[in-house]
Short mmCIF file of C-alpha atoms and ligand atoms in Angstrom, two decimals:
data_model
loop_
_atom_site.label_atom_id
_atom_site.label_comp_id
_atom_site.label_asym_id
_atom_site.label_seq_id
_atom_site.Cartn_x
_atom_site.Cartn_y
_atom_site.Cartn_z
CA UNK A 1 5.78 26.66 10.77
CA UNK A 2 6.86 26.66 7.22
CA UNK A 3 4.55 24.50 5.12
CA UNK A 4 6.02 23.01 2.42
CA UNK A 5 4.57 20.35 -0.46
CA UNK A 6 5.92 17.94 -2.66
CA UNK A 7 6.60 18.26 -6.26
CA UNK A 8 4.33 15.12 -6.83
CA UNK A 9 1.23 16.80 -5.00
CA UNK A 10 1.49 19.53 -7.53
CA UNK A 11 1.42 17.17 -10.22
CA UNK A 12 -1.36 15.68 -9.49
CA UNK A 13 -3.00 18.06 -8.56
CA UNK A 14 -2.14 19.13 -12.34
CA UNK A 15 -2.69 15.91 -14.41
CA UNK A 16 -6.04 15.47 -12.25
CA UNK A 17 -7.47 18.29 -13.91
CA UNK A 18 -7.07 16.75 -17.00
CA UNK A 19 -8.69 13.36 -15.49
CA UNK A 20 -11.15 15.28 -14.87
CA UNK A 21 -11.81 16.66 -18.12
CA UNK A 22 -11.59 12.90 -19.52
CA UNK A 23 -13.74 11.23 -17.60
CA UNK A 24 -16.17 13.62 -18.90
CA UNK A 25 -15.55 11.95 -22.11
CA UNK A 26 -18.15 8.87 -22.78
CA UNK A 27 -16.65 5.48 -21.69
CA UNK A 28 -13.45 7.06 -20.00
CA UNK A 29 -12.09 5.15 -16.83
CA UNK A 30 -12.74 6.59 -12.96
CA UNK A 31 -8.75 6.90 -12.22
CA UNK A 32 -8.58 4.81 -8.87
CA UNK A 33 -5.41 3.10 -9.45
CA UNK A 34 -2.68 3.82 -7.71
CA UNK A 35 -4.08 3.37 -4.51
CA UNK A 36 -2.16 6.16 -2.72
CA UNK A 37 -1.71 9.76 -4.45
CA UNK A 38 -0.45 12.01 -1.95
CA UNK A 39 3.42 9.86 -1.68
CA UNK A 40 5.37 7.57 -3.93
CA UNK A 41 4.61 4.20 -2.70
CA UNK A 42 6.22 0.70 -3.67
CA UNK A 43 6.38 -2.83 -2.79
CA UNK A 44 2.97 -3.88 -1.85
CA UNK A 45 2.30 -6.73 1.27
CA UNK A 46 -1.25 -7.27 1.87
CA UNK A 47 -2.64 -8.80 4.94
CA UNK A 48 -6.45 -9.54 5.87
CA UNK A 49 -6.98 -9.31 9.62
CA UNK A 50 -10.06 -8.49 11.51
CA UNK A 51 -12.30 -8.10 8.41
CA UNK A 52 -10.15 -4.90 7.56
CA UNK A 53 -7.02 -5.58 4.79
CA UNK A 54 -3.90 -3.73 5.89
CA UNK A 55 -1.63 -2.82 3.23
CA UNK A 56 2.54 -2.92 3.90
CA UNK A 57 4.25 -0.72 1.94
CA UNK A 58 8.24 1.09 1.29
CA UNK A 59 8.08 4.86 0.03
CA UNK A 60 9.86 6.06 -2.94
CA UNK A 61 10.97 9.78 -2.01
CA UNK A 62 10.89 12.53 -4.13
CA UNK A 63 13.34 12.91 -6.06
CA UNK A 64 15.09 9.77 -6.21
CA UNK A 65 17.24 8.66 -8.36
CA UNK A 66 18.02 5.20 -6.60
CA UNK A 67 15.43 2.89 -4.72
CA UNK A 68 16.73 5.52 -1.59
CA UNK A 69 13.77 4.10 0.63
CA UNK A 70 13.96 5.87 4.43
CA UNK A 71 10.62 4.32 5.69
CA UNK A 72 8.08 2.06 5.66
CA UNK A 73 4.30 3.04 5.29
CA UNK A 74 0.72 1.02 6.21
CA UNK A 75 -2.73 1.79 4.77
CA UNK A 76 -6.29 0.11 4.73
CA UNK A 77 -9.51 -0.58 3.61
CA UNK A 78 -12.73 -2.21 4.13
CA UNK A 79 -14.02 -1.64 0.77
CA UNK A 80 -10.77 -2.18 -1.80
CA UNK A 81 -11.71 1.88 -3.29
CA UNK A 82 -11.19 3.68 -0.34
CA UNK A 83 -8.25 3.25 1.55
CA UNK A 84 -7.07 4.96 4.87
CA UNK A 85 -3.48 6.72 5.60
CA UNK A 86 -1.86 5.08 8.71
CA UNK A 87 1.31 6.81 8.41
CA UNK A 88 4.78 5.29 8.89
CA UNK A 89 4.53 2.83 11.82
CA UNK A 90 8.02 1.85 10.85
CA UNK A 91 11.09 3.17 9.53
CA UNK A 92 15.05 2.79 9.55
CA UNK A 93 15.96 3.59 13.02
CA UNK A 94 13.50 1.57 14.13
CA UNK A 95 16.79 -1.09 13.49
CA UNK A 96 19.84 0.86 15.17
CA UNK A 97 21.75 -1.37 12.76
CA UNK A 98 20.37 -0.41 9.59
CA UNK A 99 22.59 1.86 7.69
CA UNK A 100 19.90 2.72 4.05
CA UNK A 101 17.88 0.67 2.49
CA UNK A 102 14.28 -0.16 4.06
CA UNK A 103 13.14 -2.12 0.82
CA UNK A 104 9.65 -4.75 0.02
CA UNK A 105 9.10 -6.76 3.66
CA UNK A 106 6.71 -8.20 4.02
CA UNK A 107 4.38 -8.75 7.70
CA UNK A 108 2.38 -11.55 8.90
CA UNK A 109 -0.14 -11.79 12.37
CA UNK A 110 0.58 -14.52 15.31
CA UNK A 111 -1.19 -15.00 18.61
CA UNK A 112 -2.36 -11.33 18.42
CA UNK A 113 1.87 -9.78 17.11
CA UNK A 114 2.10 -8.51 13.89
CA UNK A 115 5.63 -9.35 12.74
CA UNK A 116 7.40 -7.08 9.47
CA UNK A 117 10.35 -8.97 7.66
CA UNK A 118 12.34 -5.67 6.04
CA UNK A 119 15.64 -5.63 4.14
CA UNK A 120 18.24 -3.24 4.96
CA UNK A 121 21.72 -2.22 4.93
CA UNK A 122 23.64 -3.51 8.30
CA UNK A 123 25.89 -0.90 9.12
CA UNK A 124 28.42 -3.14 10.19
CA UNK A 125 29.17 -5.82 7.04
CA UNK A 126 27.73 -3.36 4.51
CA UNK A 127 25.41 -6.10 3.17
CA UNK A 128 21.70 -6.68 2.80
CA UNK A 129 20.32 -8.33 5.93
CA UNK A 130 16.21 -8.91 6.82
CA UNK A 131 15.60 -7.74 10.71
CA UNK A 132 12.08 -8.32 11.86
CA UNK A 133 9.68 -5.79 13.14
CA UNK A 134 7.13 -6.64 15.99
CA UNK A 135 3.74 -4.68 17.05
CA UNK A 136 0.90 -5.32 19.05
CA UNK A 137 -1.27 -3.48 16.55
CA UNK A 138 -1.18 -3.71 12.50
CA UNK A 139 -0.79 0.05 12.40
CA UNK A 140 2.18 -0.06 14.22
CA UNK A 141 4.24 1.38 15.86
CA UNK A 142 6.56 -1.77 15.30
CA UNK A 143 9.45 -1.88 17.39
CA UNK A 144 13.18 -3.80 16.27
CA UNK A 145 12.01 -7.80 17.70
CA UNK A 146 15.72 -9.33 17.93
CA UNK A 147 17.99 -5.92 18.05
CA UNK A 148 19.86 -7.29 15.19
CA UNK A 149 19.18 -9.09 11.52
CA UNK A 150 17.25 -12.70 12.12
CA UNK A 151 19.40 -13.50 8.55
CA UNK A 152 21.67 -11.64 6.31
CA UNK A 153 23.62 -13.23 3.64
CA UNK A 154 23.00 -10.52 1.01
CA UNK A 155 20.01 -10.94 -0.24
CA UNK A 156 16.48 -9.39 -0.47
CA UNK A 157 12.77 -9.29 -0.71
CA UNK A 158 11.62 -11.31 2.53
CA UNK A 159 8.26 -13.23 2.28
CA UNK A 160 6.30 -15.11 5.28
CA UNK A 161 4.31 -18.15 4.68
CA UNK A 162 2.93 -19.94 7.51
CA UNK A 163 1.42 -23.07 6.33
CA UNK A 164 -1.91 -24.73 8.19
CA UNK A 165 0.08 -26.98 10.41
CA UNK A 166 1.74 -24.10 12.10
CA UNK A 167 4.52 -24.04 10.43
CA UNK A 168 5.99 -21.03 9.31
CA UNK A 169 8.72 -20.46 6.42
CA UNK A 170 10.16 -16.93 5.55
CA UNK A 171 11.19 -16.83 1.94
CA UNK A 172 13.65 -14.83 0.18
CA UNK A 173 16.49 -13.63 -2.45
CA UNK A 174 18.15 -12.09 -5.70
CA UNK A 175 19.48 -13.17 -7.36
CA UNK A 176 19.01 -16.58 -5.11
CA UNK A 177 15.64 -17.88 -3.70
CA UNK A 178 16.27 -19.36 -0.10
CA UNK A 179 13.98 -20.83 2.33
CA UNK A 180 14.08 -21.44 6.10
CA UNK A 181 11.75 -22.57 8.91
CA UNK A 182 10.84 -19.91 11.91
CA UNK A 183 10.17 -21.56 14.68
CA UNK A 184 6.67 -20.77 16.31
CA UNK A 185 8.09 -17.72 17.81
CA UNK A 186 8.39 -16.34 14.77
CA UNK A 187 12.01 -14.25 15.43
CA UNK A 188 14.29 -17.69 15.11
CA UNK A 189 14.50 -20.39 13.03
CA UNK A 190 15.40 -23.92 12.41
CA UNK A 191 18.26 -25.45 10.63
CA UNK A 192 20.26 -23.34 8.12
CA UNK A 193 18.60 -21.23 4.93
CA UNK A 194 18.40 -23.13 2.24
CA UNK A 195 18.45 -22.75 -1.34
CA UNK A 196 15.63 -23.70 -3.22
CA UNK A 197 17.27 -25.16 -6.96
CA UNK A 198 16.17 -22.31 -9.73
CA UNK A 199 15.61 -25.20 -12.64
CA UNK A 200 14.05 -24.11 -15.70
CA UNK A 201 11.15 -26.25 -14.95
CA UNK A 202 10.46 -24.61 -11.73
CA UNK A 203 11.15 -20.83 -12.74
CA UNK A 204 11.51 -20.92 -16.58
CA UNK A 205 14.26 -20.20 -18.70
CA UNK A 206 15.50 -16.44 -19.42
CA UNK A 207 18.20 -16.07 -21.96
CA UNK A 208 20.80 -13.70 -22.77
CA UNK A 209 21.99 -13.76 -19.23
CA UNK A 210 24.28 -16.53 -18.29
CA UNK A 211 24.56 -15.88 -14.83
CA UNK A 212 20.66 -15.56 -14.08
CA UNK A 213 19.53 -18.86 -16.76
CA UNK A 214 16.40 -18.93 -14.91
CA UNK A 215 13.75 -15.97 -14.95
CA UNK A 216 13.38 -15.85 -11.07
CA UNK A 217 14.75 -12.75 -10.32
CA UNK A 218 13.64 -11.14 -6.60
CA UNK A 219 10.05 -10.34 -4.66
CA UNK A 220 8.72 -13.82 -4.11
CA UNK A 221 5.73 -14.18 -2.42
CA UNK A 222 4.87 -17.76 -1.45
CA UNK A 223 1.40 -18.22 0.07
CA UNK A 224 -1.63 -21.57 -0.29
CA UNK A 225 -4.55 -21.70 -2.14
CA UNK A 226 -6.56 -25.49 -2.15
CA UNK A 227 -3.97 -27.24 -0.95
CA UNK A 228 -1.46 -25.74 -4.04
CA UNK A 229 1.75 -23.79 -2.79
CA UNK A 230 2.20 -19.99 -4.61
CA UNK A 231 5.14 -18.50 -5.26
CA UNK A 232 4.24 -15.71 -7.22
CA UNK A 233 7.80 -13.01 -8.62
CA UNK A 234 9.49 -10.78 -10.61
CA UNK A 235 10.65 -12.51 -13.59
CA UNK A 236 13.80 -11.07 -15.73
CA UNK A 237 15.53 -8.14 -14.98
CA UNK A 238 15.13 -5.29 -16.16
CA UNK A 239 12.48 -4.55 -16.68
CA UNK A 240 11.03 -6.84 -14.48
CA UNK A 241 7.28 -8.85 -15.72
CA UNK A 242 5.49 -10.99 -12.68
CA UNK A 243 5.26 -14.99 -12.88
CA UNK A 244 4.05 -17.54 -11.15
CA UNK A 245 5.03 -21.38 -10.07
CA UNK A 246 3.09 -23.54 -7.96
CA UNK A 247 4.29 -26.86 -5.98
CA UNK A 248 2.46 -29.51 -4.02
CA UNK A 249 4.86 -28.26 -0.81
CA UNK A 250 6.09 -25.13 1.03
CA UNK A 251 9.37 -25.88 -0.20
CA UNK A 252 8.62 -27.68 -3.91
CA UNK A 253 9.01 -29.06 -6.05
CA UNK A 254 8.31 -25.93 -8.35
CA UNK A 255 6.53 -25.83 -11.81
CA UNK A 256 6.72 -22.32 -13.55
CA UNK A 257 3.05 -21.29 -14.78
CA UNK A 258 3.93 -18.28 -16.48
CA UNK A 259 3.45 -14.52 -17.04
CA UNK A 260 0.94 -13.13 -14.40
CA UNK A 261 1.59 -9.18 -15.51
CA UNK A 262 3.57 -8.30 -18.62
CA UNK A 263 6.32 -6.08 -18.62
CA UNK A 264 4.15 -2.65 -18.15
CA UNK A 265 3.56 0.92 -16.59
CA UNK A 266 7.20 3.18 -16.52
CA UNK A 267 8.96 0.99 -13.80
CA UNK A 268 11.97 -1.10 -14.12
CA UNK A 269 11.14 -3.21 -11.51
CA UNK A 270 7.72 -4.85 -10.35
CA UNK A 271 6.35 -6.26 -7.06
CA UNK A 272 3.56 -8.64 -6.12
CA UNK A 273 1.56 -9.46 -3.17
CA UNK A 274 -1.59 -11.64 -3.73
CA UNK A 275 -4.56 -11.85 -1.42
CA UNK A 276 -8.33 -13.23 -0.61
CA UNK A 277 -10.79 -10.63 1.03
CA UNK A 278 -14.47 -10.65 1.27
CA UNK A 279 -14.82 -13.54 -1.50
CA UNK A 280 -12.81 -12.07 -3.69
CA UNK A 281 -8.82 -12.63 -5.62
CA UNK A 282 -6.66 -9.15 -5.74
CA UNK A 283 -3.32 -8.92 -7.01
CA UNK A 284 -1.29 -5.88 -5.65
CA UNK A 285 1.94 -4.84 -8.12
CA UNK A 286 3.95 -1.53 -8.49
CA UNK A 287 3.76 1.14 -11.21
CA UNK A 288 5.51 4.24 -12.20
CA UNK A 289 1.64 5.96 -13.24
CA UNK A 290 1.44 8.80 -10.96
CA UNK A 291 2.98 12.10 -12.52
CA UNK A 292 6.70 12.44 -12.00
CA UNK A 293 6.46 8.48 -11.87
CA UNK A 294 9.40 6.10 -12.61
CA UNK A 295 11.46 3.86 -11.77
CA UNK A 296 12.45 5.20 -8.12
CA UNK A 297 8.90 7.11 -8.41
CA UNK A 298 6.60 4.14 -7.88
CA UNK A 299 3.44 3.85 -6.99
CA UNK A 300 0.70 0.66 -5.54
CA UNK A 301 -1.87 -0.19 -7.48
CA UNK A 302 -3.99 -3.48 -7.16
CA UNK A 303 -6.36 -5.52 -9.22
CA UNK A 304 -9.15 -8.10 -8.69
CA UNK A 305 -8.77 -11.42 -10.71
CA UNK A 306 -10.75 -14.82 -10.82
CA UNK A 307 -8.98 -18.23 -10.43
CA UNK A 308 -8.96 -20.54 -13.38
CA UNK A 309 -11.09 -23.47 -12.23
CA UNK A 310 -7.39 -25.30 -12.57
CA UNK A 311 -6.13 -22.93 -9.84
CA UNK A 312 -4.23 -20.83 -12.48
CA UNK A 313 -4.13 -16.53 -12.52
CA UNK A 314 -4.94 -15.14 -16.01
CA UNK A 315 -3.13 -12.98 -17.25
CA UNK A 316 -3.77 -9.60 -16.10
CA UNK A 317 -2.59 -5.88 -17.12
CA UNK A 318 -2.50 -2.86 -14.94
CA UNK A 319 -5.55 -0.62 -14.92
CA UNK A 320 -6.43 3.02 -14.40
CA UNK A 321 -9.39 1.98 -12.90
CA UNK A 322 -8.54 -0.71 -9.84
CA UNK A 323 -11.22 -3.00 -9.02
CA UNK A 324 -14.82 -1.91 -8.05
CA UNK A 325 -15.88 -1.61 -4.31
CA UNK A 326 -16.52 -4.34 -1.98
CA UNK A 327 -18.71 -2.54 0.66
CA UNK A 328 -19.90 0.81 0.85
CA UNK A 329 -18.55 3.79 3.46
CA UNK A 330 -21.05 4.59 6.24
CA UNK A 331 -21.06 8.36 6.92
CA UNK A 332 -22.60 8.69 10.25
CA UNK A 333 -19.77 7.39 12.10
CA UNK A 334 -16.88 9.21 12.29
CA UNK A 335 -14.46 8.75 9.27
CA UNK A 336 -11.02 10.42 8.71
CA UNK A 337 -10.14 12.38 6.61
CA UNK A 338 -7.39 10.31 5.20
CA UNK A 339 -9.38 8.16 4.35
CA UNK A 340 -9.22 8.98 0.57
CA UNK A 341 -10.40 7.05 -2.28
CA UNK A 342 -8.15 9.85 -4.34
CA UNK A 343 -6.80 13.21 -3.48
CA UNK A 344 -5.80 16.13 -5.47
CA UNK A 345 -3.27 18.38 -4.11
CA UNK A 346 -3.40 17.00 -0.51
CA UNK A 347 -1.09 15.66 1.48
CA UNK A 348 -1.14 13.81 5.51
CA UNK A 349 0.89 14.03 8.60
CA UNK A 350 0.83 12.31 12.23
CA UNK A 351 -2.04 14.24 14.08
CA UNK A 352 -2.05 15.94 17.21
CA UNK A 353 -5.07 14.18 18.34
CA UNK A 354 -3.82 10.73 17.68
CA UNK A 355 -3.93 9.17 13.93
CA UNK A 356 -3.06 11.68 10.88
CA UNK A 357 -4.33 14.00 9.42
CA UNK A 358 -4.90 15.79 6.08
CA UNK A 359 -2.54 19.42 5.23
CA UNK A 360 -0.98 21.35 2.89
CA UNK A 361 -4.81 21.62 1.55
CA UNK A 362 -5.05 24.81 -1.36
CA UNK A 363 -7.78 26.32 -2.89
CA UNK A 364 -9.02 23.95 -4.96
CA UNK A 365 -7.89 20.85 -3.56
CA UNK A 366 -9.89 18.13 -3.65
CA UNK A 367 -10.55 14.71 -1.86
CA UNK A 368 -13.11 11.60 -3.05
CA UNK A 369 -14.44 9.14 -0.93
CA UNK A 370 -16.25 6.13 -2.94
CA UNK A 371 -19.90 4.49 -2.41
CA UNK A 372 -20.75 6.54 0.57
CA UNK A 373 -24.02 5.10 2.03
CA UNK A 374 -26.25 7.97 2.89
CA UNK A 375 -29.33 5.95 2.93
CA UNK A 376 -32.24 8.15 3.39
CA UNK A 377 -30.64 11.40 3.62
CA UNK A 378 -28.13 13.13 5.66
CA UNK A 379 -28.96 16.53 7.81
CA UNK A 380 -25.99 17.76 8.79
CA UNK A 381 -22.13 17.87 7.76
CA UNK A 382 -19.22 18.13 10.57
CA UNK A 383 -15.40 18.13 10.22
CA UNK A 384 -12.78 18.20 12.56
CA UNK A 385 -10.42 21.27 11.44
CA UNK A 386 -7.41 23.18 12.21
CA UNK A 387 -6.24 26.41 10.26
CA UNK A 388 -2.36 28.60 11.56
CA UNK A 389 -3.90 30.90 8.64
CA UNK A 390 -7.35 32.34 8.65
CA UNK A 391 -8.92 28.98 7.74
CA UNK A 392 -11.59 28.92 4.32
CA UNK A 393 -14.44 26.58 3.02
CA UNK A 394 -14.41 23.17 3.58
CA UNK A 395 -17.66 21.95 0.37
CA UNK A 396 -18.31 18.58 0.15
CA UNK A 397 -20.04 18.08 -3.37
CA UNK A 398 -21.35 15.22 -5.88
CA UNK A 399 -20.94 13.90 -9.23
CA UNK A 400 -17.10 15.93 -9.35
CA UNK A 401 -15.23 17.99 -7.40
CA UNK A 402 -16.59 20.39 -9.19
CA UNK A 403 -20.13 18.98 -9.02
CA UNK A 404 -23.14 20.01 -7.25
CA UNK A 405 -22.48 21.42 -3.37
CA UNK A 406 -24.58 19.99 -0.82
CA UNK A 407 -22.85 21.36 1.76
CA UNK A 408 -20.69 24.38 2.77
CA UNK A 409 -18.89 24.74 6.19
CA UNK A 410 -16.94 27.63 7.16
CA UNK A 411 -13.79 26.57 8.77
CA UNK A 412 -11.80 29.75 10.94
CA UNK A 413 -8.38 30.23 11.72
CA UNK A 414 -7.78 28.47 15.02
CA UNK A 415 -4.06 29.75 16.14
CA UNK A 416 -2.39 26.89 14.46
CA UNK A 417 -2.20 24.12 12.31
CA UNK A 418 -2.63 21.45 15.41
CA UNK A 419 -5.30 23.69 17.47
CA UNK A 420 -8.40 21.70 16.78
CA UNK A 421 -12.62 22.78 16.71
CA UNK A 422 -15.39 21.11 15.40
CA UNK A 423 -17.62 22.87 12.91
CA UNK A 424 -21.12 21.51 11.23
CA UNK A 425 -23.04 22.93 7.95
CA UNK A 426 -26.70 21.64 7.07
CA UNK A 427 -26.40 19.35 4.25
CA UNK A 428 -29.27 19.06 1.67
CA UNK A 429 -29.78 16.64 -1.42
CA UNK A 430 -27.78 13.95 -0.13
CA UNK A 431 -29.23 10.54 -0.04
CA UNK A 432 -28.71 6.86 -1.28
CA UNK A 433 -25.29 5.62 -2.35
CA UNK A 434 -22.68 7.37 -4.01
CA UNK A 435 -19.27 9.14 -4.17
CA UNK A 436 -18.80 12.75 -2.76
CA UNK A 437 -15.64 14.96 -3.05
CA UNK A 438 -14.86 17.45 -0.44
CA UNK A 439 -13.65 20.63 -2.06
CA UNK A 440 -11.34 22.72 -0.05
CA UNK A 441 -11.56 26.68 -0.82
CA UNK A 442 -10.68 29.95 0.30
CA UNK A 443 -7.51 32.94 -0.39
CA UNK A 444 -3.91 32.06 -1.36
CA UNK A 445 -1.57 29.17 0.86
CA UNK A 446 -2.62 26.99 2.99
CA UNK A 447 -5.90 26.93 4.33
CA UNK A 448 -6.57 24.38 7.16
CA UNK A 449 -6.11 21.01 8.13
CA UNK A 450 -8.94 17.78 8.40
CA UNK A 451 -9.06 15.54 10.74
CA UNK A 452 -12.09 13.71 10.04
CA UNK A 453 -15.40 14.07 9.35
CA UNK A 454 -19.18 12.46 10.44
CA UNK A 455 -22.69 13.31 8.66
CA UNK A 456 -25.90 13.54 11.05
CA UNK A 457 -28.52 11.47 8.99
CA UNK A 458 -32.07 12.50 8.77
O1 FUB B 501 11.51 -1.25 -3.62
C1 FUB B 501 13.13 -1.74 -3.82
C2 FUB B 501 13.48 -2.94 -4.10
O2 FUB B 501 13.07 -2.80 -5.97
C3 FUB B 501 12.68 -4.12 -3.90
O3 FUB B 501 13.35 -4.72 -2.68
C4 FUB B 501 12.57 -5.17 -4.99
O4 FUB B 501 11.50 -6.03 -5.05
C5 FUB B 501 12.44 -3.88 -6.10
O5 FUB B 501 10.92 -3.39 -5.51
#
């Protein structure tokens, strides 16, 4: 099998060498934003379910010169710093009627099923339409719930919201802002799509574009907090900034509340997603912060924030540090190798054993996993590995990717990149709660894959 890695991975590896130097400087921020480093991601949509935060995104293809998007991706975390890659549970071919443009959507849970609303080009009409994927699991796979668009008027960016009384709403639109009441089945609606009046009082005033007199551009994200309804949206174009409005009810009347995140970050679009998780509030967005990043090579990032006492949202800036951890990671249960705080040089792929594995590993690549709670100390490190060449070594380091080595497992050739075996090695001096770095070493070319890892306590 020929294994070729993307230009993005090489670029991240180079830039991380520079960031490591920066980290030695006093006061240097630890770079944990964007949340994913091995592919470009865009259009974040968070969802909390059963104590886990799931993140639904689009994917910008390497080298794209437009929003050339073919698949959606799912990620999850329990601590806001280590993110598990669940791969792509839905793509353009999920919708047989879709031609192109796997753009910004949102997923929601109802009665044990997960509904993911997404805009795509309808092949039959050549217009943007909104489809709905459904799954029994937050990580998919998703199938087309209808076999046709749910709604189509040439506009994009669905946001779904279920009110306390069970009434669900779908909002979407660029250049207009629409809503429709969804039925309890989440795949049909009552009444007709209705246009929300884009007034200056509701959505601010834009200058210099008579066709779009208010700031509303696209990407609505509608939710409710303490009885107040929020619509956070991408404002003005281009470059966009993030603004928001509030209302006493789900259909308005909306009052413009100003800027949430000013234009920043070398992507001319931005896209909001807001969620509460483990007693904190989080704002997801995207920028062009990864190497090679830009308007068509975006990356999802996240900031923690606190609402003001009157319910308004403070103005937020993009950071490279991101939020602090809200939980520890337990090394004494099996952890997926694709649970990553920061990865340098690696990629992921579906594993033959199920789930995903880390692959395309070369000498010097590494993965950081944050806030790992070793307690009184670990005695043994175990990893599930495969190698289509002659393997290498998997080192567990602390402090940095070149810090103290606490364990070193030799990985043999296994006769194939999906021929898995389990290796173990002794651990020395790993206790308390700290970040660990898995560093991969060996000869030239691809060394081995890693599916999961686990420590044994002393
Ligand atoms: O990702 C494609 C489009 O760019 C989204 O639908 C918009 O919200 C903007 O982010």
